Short mmCIF file of C-alpha atoms and ligand atoms in Angstrom, two decimals:
data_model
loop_
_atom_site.label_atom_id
_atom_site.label_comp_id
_atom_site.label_asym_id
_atom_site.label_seq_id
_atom_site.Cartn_x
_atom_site.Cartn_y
_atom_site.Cartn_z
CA UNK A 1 60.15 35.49 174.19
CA UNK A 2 60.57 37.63 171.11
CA UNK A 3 60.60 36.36 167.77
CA UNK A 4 64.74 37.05 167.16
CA UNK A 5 65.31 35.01 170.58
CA UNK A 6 62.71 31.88 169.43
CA UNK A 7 65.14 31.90 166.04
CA UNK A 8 68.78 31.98 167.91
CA UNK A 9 67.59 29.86 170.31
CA UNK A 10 66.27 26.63 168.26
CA UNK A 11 69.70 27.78 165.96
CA UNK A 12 71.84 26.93 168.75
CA UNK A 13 70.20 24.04 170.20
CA UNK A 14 70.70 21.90 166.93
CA UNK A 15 74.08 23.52 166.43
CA UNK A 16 75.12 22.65 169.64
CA UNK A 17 73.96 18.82 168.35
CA UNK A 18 76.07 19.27 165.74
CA UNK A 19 73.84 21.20 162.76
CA UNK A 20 75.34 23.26 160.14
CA UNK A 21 73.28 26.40 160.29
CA UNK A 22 72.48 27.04 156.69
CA UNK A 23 70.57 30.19 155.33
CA UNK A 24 67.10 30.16 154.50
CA UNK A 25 66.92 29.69 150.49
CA UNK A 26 65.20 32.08 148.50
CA UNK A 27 61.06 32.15 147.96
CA UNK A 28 61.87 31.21 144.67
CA UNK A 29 63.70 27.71 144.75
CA UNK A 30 66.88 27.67 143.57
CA UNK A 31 66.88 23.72 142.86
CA UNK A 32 63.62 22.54 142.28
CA UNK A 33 61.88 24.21 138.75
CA UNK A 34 58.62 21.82 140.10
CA UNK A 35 58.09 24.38 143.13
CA UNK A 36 56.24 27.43 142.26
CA UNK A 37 57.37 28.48 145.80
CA UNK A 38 59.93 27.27 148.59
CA UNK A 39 56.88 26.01 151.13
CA UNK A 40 59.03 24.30 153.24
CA UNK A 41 62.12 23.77 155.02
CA UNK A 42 63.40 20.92 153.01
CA UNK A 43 63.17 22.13 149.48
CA UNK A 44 66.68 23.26 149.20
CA UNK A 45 67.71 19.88 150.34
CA UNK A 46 64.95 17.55 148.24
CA UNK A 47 68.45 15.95 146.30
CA UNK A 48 70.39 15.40 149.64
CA UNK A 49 66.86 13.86 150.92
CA UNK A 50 67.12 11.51 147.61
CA UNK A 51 70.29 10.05 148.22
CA UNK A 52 71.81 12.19 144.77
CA UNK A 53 73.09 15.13 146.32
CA UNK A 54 76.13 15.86 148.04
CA UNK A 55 77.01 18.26 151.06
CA UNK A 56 80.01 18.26 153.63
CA UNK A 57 77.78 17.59 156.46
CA UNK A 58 74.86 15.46 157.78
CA UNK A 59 72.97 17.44 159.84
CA UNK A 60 71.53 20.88 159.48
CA UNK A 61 69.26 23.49 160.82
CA UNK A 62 67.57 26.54 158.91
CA UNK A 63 65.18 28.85 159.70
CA UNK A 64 63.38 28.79 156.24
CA UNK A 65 61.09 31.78 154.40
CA UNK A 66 58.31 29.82 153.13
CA UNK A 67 55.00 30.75 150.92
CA UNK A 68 52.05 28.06 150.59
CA UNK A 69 49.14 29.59 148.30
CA UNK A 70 46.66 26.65 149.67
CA UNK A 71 46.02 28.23 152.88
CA UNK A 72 45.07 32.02 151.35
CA UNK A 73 41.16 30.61 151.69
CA UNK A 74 42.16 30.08 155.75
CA UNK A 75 44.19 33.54 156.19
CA UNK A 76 42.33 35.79 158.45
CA UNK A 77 39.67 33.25 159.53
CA UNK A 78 41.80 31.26 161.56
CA UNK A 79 44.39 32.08 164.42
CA UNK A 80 47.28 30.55 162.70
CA UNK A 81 47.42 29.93 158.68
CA UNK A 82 49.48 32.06 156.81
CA UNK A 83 50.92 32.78 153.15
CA UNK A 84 54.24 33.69 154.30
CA UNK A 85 55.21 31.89 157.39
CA UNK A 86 59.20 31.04 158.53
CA UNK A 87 60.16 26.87 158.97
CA UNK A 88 62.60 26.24 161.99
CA UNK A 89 63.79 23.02 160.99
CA UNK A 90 66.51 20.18 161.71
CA UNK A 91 67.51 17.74 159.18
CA UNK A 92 69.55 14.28 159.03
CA UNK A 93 70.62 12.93 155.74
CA UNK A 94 71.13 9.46 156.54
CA UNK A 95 72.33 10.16 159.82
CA UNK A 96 70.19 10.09 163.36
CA UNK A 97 66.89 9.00 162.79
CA UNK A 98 63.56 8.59 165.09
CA UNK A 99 64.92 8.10 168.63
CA UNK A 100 67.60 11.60 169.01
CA UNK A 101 64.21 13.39 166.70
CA UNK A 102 62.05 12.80 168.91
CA UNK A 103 63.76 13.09 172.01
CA UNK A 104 65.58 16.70 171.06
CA UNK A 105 62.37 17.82 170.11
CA UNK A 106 60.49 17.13 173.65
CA UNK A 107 63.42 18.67 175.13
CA UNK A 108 63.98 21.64 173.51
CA UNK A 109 59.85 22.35 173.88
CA UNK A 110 60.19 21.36 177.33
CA UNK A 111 63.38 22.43 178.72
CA UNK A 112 64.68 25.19 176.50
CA UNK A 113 61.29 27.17 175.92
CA UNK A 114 59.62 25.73 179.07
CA UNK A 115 56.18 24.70 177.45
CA UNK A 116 54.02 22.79 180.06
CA UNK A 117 54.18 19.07 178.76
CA UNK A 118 50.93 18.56 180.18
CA UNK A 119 50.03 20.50 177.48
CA UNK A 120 51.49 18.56 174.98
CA UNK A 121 49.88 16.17 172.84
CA UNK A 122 51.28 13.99 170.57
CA UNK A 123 50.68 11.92 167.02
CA UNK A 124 51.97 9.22 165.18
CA UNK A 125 51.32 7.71 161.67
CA UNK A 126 49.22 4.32 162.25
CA UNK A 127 51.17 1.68 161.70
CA UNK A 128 54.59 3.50 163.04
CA UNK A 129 54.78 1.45 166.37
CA UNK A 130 58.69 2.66 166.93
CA UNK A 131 57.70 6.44 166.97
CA UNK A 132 55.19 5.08 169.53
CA UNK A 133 56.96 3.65 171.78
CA UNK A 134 59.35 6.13 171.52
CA UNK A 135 57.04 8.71 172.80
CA UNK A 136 55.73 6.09 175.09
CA UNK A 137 58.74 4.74 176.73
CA UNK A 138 61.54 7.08 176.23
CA UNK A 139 60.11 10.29 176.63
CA UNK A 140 57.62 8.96 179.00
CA UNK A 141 53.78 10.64 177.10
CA UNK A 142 50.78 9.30 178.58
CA UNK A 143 49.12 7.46 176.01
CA UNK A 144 45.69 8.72 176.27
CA UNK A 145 47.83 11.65 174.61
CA UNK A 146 49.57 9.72 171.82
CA UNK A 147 47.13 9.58 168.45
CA UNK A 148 47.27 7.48 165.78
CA UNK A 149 45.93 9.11 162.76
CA UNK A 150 46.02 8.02 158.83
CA UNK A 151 48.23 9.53 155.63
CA UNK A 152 46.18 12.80 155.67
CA UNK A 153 47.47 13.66 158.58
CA UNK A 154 50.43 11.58 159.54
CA UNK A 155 52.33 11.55 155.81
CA UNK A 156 54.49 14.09 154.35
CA UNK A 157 53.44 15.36 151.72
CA UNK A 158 50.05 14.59 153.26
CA UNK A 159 48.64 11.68 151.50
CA UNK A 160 51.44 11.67 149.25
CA UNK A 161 50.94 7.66 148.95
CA UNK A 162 47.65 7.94 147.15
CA UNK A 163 48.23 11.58 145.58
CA UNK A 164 51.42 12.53 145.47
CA UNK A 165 54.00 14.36 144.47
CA UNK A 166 56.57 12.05 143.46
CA UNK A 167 59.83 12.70 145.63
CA UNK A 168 61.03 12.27 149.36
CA UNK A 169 58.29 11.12 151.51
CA UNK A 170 57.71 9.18 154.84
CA UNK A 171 55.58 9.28 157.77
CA UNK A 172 55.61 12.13 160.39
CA UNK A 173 55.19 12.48 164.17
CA UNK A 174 53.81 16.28 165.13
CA UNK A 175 53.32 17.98 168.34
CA UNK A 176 50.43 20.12 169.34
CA UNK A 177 49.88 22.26 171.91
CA UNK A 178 46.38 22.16 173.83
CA UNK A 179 45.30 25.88 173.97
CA UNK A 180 42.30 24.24 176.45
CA UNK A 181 38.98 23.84 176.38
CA UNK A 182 37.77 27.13 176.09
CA UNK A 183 38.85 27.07 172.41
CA UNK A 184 37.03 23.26 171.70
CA UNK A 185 34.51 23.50 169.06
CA UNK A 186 32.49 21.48 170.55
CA UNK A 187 32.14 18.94 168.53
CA UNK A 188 32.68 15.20 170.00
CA UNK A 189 35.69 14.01 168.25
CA UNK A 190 36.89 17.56 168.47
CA UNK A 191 41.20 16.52 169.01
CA UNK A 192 44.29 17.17 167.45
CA UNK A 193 43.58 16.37 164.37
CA UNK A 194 40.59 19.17 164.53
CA UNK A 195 40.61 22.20 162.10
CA UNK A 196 39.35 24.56 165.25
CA UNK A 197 41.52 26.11 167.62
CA UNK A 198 41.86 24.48 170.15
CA UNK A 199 44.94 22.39 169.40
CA UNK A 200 47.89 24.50 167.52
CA UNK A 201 50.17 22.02 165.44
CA UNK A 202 53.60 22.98 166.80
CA UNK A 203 56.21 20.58 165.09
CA UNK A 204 56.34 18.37 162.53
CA UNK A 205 59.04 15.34 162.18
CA UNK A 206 59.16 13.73 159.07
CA UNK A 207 61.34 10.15 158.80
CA UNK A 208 61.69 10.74 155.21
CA UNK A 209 62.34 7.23 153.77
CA UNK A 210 60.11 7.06 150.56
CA UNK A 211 60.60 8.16 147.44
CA UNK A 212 56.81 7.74 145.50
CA UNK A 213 56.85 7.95 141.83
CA UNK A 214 53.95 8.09 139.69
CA UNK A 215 51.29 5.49 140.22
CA UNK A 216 52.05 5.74 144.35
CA UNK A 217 55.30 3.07 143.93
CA UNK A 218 57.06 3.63 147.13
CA UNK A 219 60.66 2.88 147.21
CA UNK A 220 63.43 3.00 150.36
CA UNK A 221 65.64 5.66 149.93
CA UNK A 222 69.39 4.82 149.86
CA UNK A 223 69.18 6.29 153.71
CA UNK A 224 67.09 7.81 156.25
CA UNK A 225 66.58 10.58 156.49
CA UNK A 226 64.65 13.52 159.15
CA UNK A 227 63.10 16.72 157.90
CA UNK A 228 61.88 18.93 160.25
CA UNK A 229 59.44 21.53 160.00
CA UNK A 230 58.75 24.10 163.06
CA UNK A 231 55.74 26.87 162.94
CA UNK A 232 57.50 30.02 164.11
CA UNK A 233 54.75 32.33 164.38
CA UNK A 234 52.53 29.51 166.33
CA UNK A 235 55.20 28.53 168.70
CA UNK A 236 56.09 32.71 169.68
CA UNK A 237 51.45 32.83 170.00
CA UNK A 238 52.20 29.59 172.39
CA UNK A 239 55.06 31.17 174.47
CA UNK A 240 53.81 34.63 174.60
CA UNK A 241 50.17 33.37 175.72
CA UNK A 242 48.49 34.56 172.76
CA UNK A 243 45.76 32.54 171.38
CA UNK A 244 45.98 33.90 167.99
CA UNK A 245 49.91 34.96 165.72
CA UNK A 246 48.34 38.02 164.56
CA UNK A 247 48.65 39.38 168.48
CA UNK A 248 52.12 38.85 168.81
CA UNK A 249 55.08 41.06 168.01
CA UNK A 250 55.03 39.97 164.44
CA UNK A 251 52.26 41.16 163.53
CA UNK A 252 50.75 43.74 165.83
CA UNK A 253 52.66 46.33 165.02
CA UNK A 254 51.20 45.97 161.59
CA UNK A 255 48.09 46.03 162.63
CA UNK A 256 48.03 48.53 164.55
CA UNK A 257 49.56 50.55 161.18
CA UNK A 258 46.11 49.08 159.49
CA UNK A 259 43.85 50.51 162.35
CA UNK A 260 45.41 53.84 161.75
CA UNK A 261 44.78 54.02 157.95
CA UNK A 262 41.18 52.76 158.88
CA UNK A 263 40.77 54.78 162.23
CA UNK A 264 38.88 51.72 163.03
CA UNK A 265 40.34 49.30 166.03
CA UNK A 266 40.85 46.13 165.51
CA UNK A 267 38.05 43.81 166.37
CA UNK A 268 39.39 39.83 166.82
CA UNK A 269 35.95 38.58 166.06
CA UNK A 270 33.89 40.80 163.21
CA UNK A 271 34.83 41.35 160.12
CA UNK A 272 37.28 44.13 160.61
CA UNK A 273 40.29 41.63 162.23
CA UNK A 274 39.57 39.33 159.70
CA UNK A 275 40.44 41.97 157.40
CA UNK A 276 43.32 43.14 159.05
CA UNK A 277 44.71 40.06 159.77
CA UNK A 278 44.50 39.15 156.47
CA UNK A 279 45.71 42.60 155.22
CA UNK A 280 48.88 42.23 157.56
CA UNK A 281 49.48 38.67 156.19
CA UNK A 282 49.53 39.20 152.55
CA UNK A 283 51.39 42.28 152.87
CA UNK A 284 54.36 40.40 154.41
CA UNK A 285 54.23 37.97 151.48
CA UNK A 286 54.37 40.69 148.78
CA UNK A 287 56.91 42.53 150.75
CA UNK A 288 59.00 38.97 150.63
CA UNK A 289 58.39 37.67 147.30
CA UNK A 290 59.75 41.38 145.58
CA UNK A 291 62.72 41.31 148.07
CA UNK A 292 63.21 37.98 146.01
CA UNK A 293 62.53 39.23 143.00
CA UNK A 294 58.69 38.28 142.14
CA UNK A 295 57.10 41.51 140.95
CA UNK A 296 53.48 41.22 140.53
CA UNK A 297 52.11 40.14 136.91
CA UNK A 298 49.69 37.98 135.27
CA UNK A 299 51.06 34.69 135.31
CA UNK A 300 52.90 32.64 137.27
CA UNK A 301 54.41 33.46 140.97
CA UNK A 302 53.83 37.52 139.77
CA UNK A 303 50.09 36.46 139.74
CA UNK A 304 49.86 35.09 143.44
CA UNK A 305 51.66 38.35 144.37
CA UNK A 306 49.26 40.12 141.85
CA UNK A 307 46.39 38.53 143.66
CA UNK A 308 47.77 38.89 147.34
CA UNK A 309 47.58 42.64 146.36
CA UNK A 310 44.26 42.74 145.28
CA UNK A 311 42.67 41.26 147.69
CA UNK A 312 44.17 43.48 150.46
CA UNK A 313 43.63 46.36 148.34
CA UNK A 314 39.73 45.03 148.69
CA UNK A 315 39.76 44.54 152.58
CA UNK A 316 41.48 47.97 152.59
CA UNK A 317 38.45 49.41 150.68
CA UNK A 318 35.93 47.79 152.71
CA UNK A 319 37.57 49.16 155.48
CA UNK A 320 36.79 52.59 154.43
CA UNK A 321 40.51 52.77 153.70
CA UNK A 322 40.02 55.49 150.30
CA UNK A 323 43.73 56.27 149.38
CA UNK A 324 46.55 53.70 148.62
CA UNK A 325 47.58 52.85 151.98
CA UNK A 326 49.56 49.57 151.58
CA UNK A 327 53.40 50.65 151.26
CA UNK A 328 52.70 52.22 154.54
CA UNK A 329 52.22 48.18 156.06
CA UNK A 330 55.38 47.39 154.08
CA UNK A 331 57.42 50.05 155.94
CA UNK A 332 56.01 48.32 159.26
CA UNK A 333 57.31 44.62 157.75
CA UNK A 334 60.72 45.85 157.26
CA UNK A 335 61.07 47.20 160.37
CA UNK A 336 59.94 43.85 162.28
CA UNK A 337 61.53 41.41 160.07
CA UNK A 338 64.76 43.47 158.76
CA UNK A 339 67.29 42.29 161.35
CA UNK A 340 66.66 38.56 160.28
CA UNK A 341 65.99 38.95 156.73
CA UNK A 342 68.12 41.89 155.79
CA UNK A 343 67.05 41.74 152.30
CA UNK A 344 63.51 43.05 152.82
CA UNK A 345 65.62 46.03 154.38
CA UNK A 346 67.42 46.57 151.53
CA UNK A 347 65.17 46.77 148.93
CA UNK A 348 62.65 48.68 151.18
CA UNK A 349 62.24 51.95 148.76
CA UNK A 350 61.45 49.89 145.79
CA UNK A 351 59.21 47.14 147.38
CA UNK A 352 57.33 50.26 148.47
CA UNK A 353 57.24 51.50 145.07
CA UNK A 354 55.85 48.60 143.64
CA UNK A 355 53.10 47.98 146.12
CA UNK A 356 52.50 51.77 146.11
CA UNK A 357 51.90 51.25 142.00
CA UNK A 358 50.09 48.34 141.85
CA UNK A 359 47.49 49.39 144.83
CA UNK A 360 46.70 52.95 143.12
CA UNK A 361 45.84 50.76 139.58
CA UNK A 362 44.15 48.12 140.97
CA UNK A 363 41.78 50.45 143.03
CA UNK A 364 40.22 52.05 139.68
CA UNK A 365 40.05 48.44 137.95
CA UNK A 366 38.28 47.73 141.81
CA UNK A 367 35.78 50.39 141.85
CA UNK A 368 34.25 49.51 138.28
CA UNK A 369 34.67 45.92 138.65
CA UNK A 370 32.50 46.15 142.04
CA UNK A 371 30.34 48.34 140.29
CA UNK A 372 29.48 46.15 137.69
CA UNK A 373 29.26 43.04 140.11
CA UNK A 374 26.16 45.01 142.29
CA UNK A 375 24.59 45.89 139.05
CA UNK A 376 24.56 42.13 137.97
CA UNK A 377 23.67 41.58 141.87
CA UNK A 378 20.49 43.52 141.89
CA UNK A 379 19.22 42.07 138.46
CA UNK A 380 19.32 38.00 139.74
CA UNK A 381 18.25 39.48 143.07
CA UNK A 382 15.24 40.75 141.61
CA UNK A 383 14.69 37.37 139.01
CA UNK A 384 15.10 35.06 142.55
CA UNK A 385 18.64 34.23 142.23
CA UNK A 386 20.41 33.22 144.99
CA UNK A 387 23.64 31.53 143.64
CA UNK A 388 26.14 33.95 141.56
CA UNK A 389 26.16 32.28 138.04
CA UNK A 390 29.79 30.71 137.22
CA UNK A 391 29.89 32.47 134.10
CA UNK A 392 29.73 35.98 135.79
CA UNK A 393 31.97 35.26 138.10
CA UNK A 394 34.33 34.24 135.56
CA UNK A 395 33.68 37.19 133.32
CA UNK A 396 34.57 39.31 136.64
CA UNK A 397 37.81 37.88 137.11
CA UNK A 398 38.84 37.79 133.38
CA UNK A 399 37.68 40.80 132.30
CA UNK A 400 36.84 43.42 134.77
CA UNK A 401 40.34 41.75 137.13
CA UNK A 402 37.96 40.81 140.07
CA UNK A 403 39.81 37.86 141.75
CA UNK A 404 37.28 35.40 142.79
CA UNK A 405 38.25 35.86 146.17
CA UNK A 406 37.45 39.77 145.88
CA UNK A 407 34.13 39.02 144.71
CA UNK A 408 33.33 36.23 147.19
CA UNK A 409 34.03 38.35 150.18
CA UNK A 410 31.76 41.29 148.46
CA UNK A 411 28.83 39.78 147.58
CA UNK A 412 25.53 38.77 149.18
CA UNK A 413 25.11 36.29 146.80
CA UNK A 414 26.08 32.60 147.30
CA UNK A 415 29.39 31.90 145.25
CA UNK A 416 30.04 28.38 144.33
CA UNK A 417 33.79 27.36 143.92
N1 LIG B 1 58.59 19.33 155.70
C1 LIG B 1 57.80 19.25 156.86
C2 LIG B 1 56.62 20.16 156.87
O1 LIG B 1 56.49 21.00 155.99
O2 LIG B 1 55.78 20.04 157.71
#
């Protein structure tokens, strides 16, 4: 299935159920000044979710342009966390609840895309017996693959009982896929809930019926409510048989632009496809936060797009990439995601611009700054030092505009966060 079909095709499902198809919002959130970025599907509807806003309809389905800056320590390393990933998501403001969720979800995974629901697993927050039994009785899961797990896992926010944010909350259900055992880490409790491989979060339905404040009060909402949240990129790996997103349609073309500029080819295990990968992902953020208007800069959402740059601009240098190379991958992004997100089309020439600009400075702040960091290398190398000393590693990123990720992934010495 290709990623434009995957889209139309969860679209219609919930429409025909329905959903007003709404457009994704913008990376930048147009209601919520707490949100440095729109991270997921329900931001543009947190005041519906709260009871205070009001719409001309109950139910809706987006496919959502998201940005989470907690994962950028995972891109690369793992087969499926991203910066910039797209939501598919339904939502319910105070109308269906658990039972239609639930259900619509096994059978769009099951009849519409055709996943094997042997492969299917399960989980449920632990005290949430009616999502249980849902699963259980309705949809007819075996319960050796229904899990109970805690808040950390089974809350959205995760945790947000104990840490927050204030706002909509409630416990979630998600659905994994089992990629088999070839991918288990090995490790005994090794399940859904494991950080390897092995099992790919799919879906995640949230009964959003909390709203915390501060201290971890929980109060009902007016209604409940169901948020949503579908992995696009995982779910096209899962249908197209590839155990990792950066091999599908998405993002191979993009890669394949990196192993040009590197005349290297792409390696899924060393070094080099974590590189890429990573390359490839941060690119596609940068190419979608200028399409919506966040130009790179020192503070704020212009200094995650600041940083995505630099640290691709590394990669790209450790590649043996030695000219600005970068606007080149942008070209490659618009052309795979410019029929669903014609914005990044339009703007094409001056998001190429911008990277274009930014790359060719930041690889003469790179060269000094990496220059200085082996100098300070080789003198605590030769006084016995093994862990980088906070205070350079500080003065790197401060002064010589090292970001602490650069210098982590370039040095032999140990770097403590
Ligand atoms: N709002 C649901 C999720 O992000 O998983």
């Amino acid at each position: 299935m290709r990623a434009d079909e995957l889209r139309e095709s969860y679209i219609r499902f919930f429409v025909e159920r329905f959903h007003i198809h709404r457009p994704s919002d913008s990376l930048v959130p147009t209601d919520d000044a707490t949100l440095l970025f729109t991270g997921a599907g329900m931001n543009q509807f947190k005041e519906m979710l709260l009871g205070r806003g009001k719409l001309p309809f109950t139910r809706a389905v987006t496919s959502q342009k998201c940005l989470r800056t907690g994962d950028i320590p995972n891109v690369g390393r793992t087969a499926g966390h991203h910066t910039f990933f797209e939501m598919l998501g339904n939502f319910s403001f105070g109308d269906y609840f658990k039972k239609e969720t639930i259900t619509w979800a096994w059978e769009y995974l099951t009849k519409i895309l055709k996943i094997d629901a042997d492969r299917l697993r399960v989980s449920v927050y632990e005290d949430d017996q009616a999502s249980y039994d849902i699963w259980k009785d309705e949809v007819g899961v075996p319960e050796a693959r229904i899990h109970r797990f805690d808040a950390k896992e089974n809350f959205w926010p995760a945790d947000a009982p104990t840490k927050g944010p204030n706002g909509p909350c409630g416990p979630c259900s998600e659905i994994f896929y089992d990629q088999g055992p070839e991918y288990d880490c090995g490790k005994p409790d090794c399940g859904p809930d494991c950080d390897c491989d092995r099992y790919v979060e799919l879906w995640n339905l949230v009964f959003t019926q909390f709203e915390r404040a501060e201290g971890g009060k929980l109060t009902p909402l007016p209604s409940k409510n169901i948020d949503t949240g579908m992995g696009l990129e995982r779910t096209l790996a899962v249908l197209n048989g590839k155990p990792n997103n950066f091999e599908t349609e998405l993002f191979w073309p993009i890669i394949q632009r990196i192993e040009a500029a590197a005349r290297k080819e792409y390696e899924r295990t060393t070094d080099v496809g974590r590189r890429m990968r990573r390359i490839a992902d941060h690119v596609r953020a940068v190419t979608f936060c200028i399409a919506d208007g966040v130009l790179p800069s020192n503070e704020g959402r212009g200094y995650v797009v600041r940083k995505l740059l630099r640290i691709a601009t590394n990669d790209g240098l450790q590649l043996g990439i030695q000219h600005p190379f970068l606007h080149h991958v942008v070209d490659e992004v618009c052309k795979i995601m410019g029929s669903a997100y014609p914005e990044v089309k339009a703007r094409e020439d001056y998001i190429n611009k911008v990277v274009k600009k930014e790359e060719f400075k930041f690889r003469v702040t790179l060269k000094v700054g990496l220059r200085t960091l082996r100098e300070n290398e080789a003198t605590l190398k030769e006084r016995g030092v093994e862990v980088l000393p906070g205070k350079i590693l500080f003065w790197l990123h401060d002064t010589c505009g090292l970001p602490t990720e650069v210098t982590e992934s370039s040095t032999e010495l140990i770097v403590n966060e």
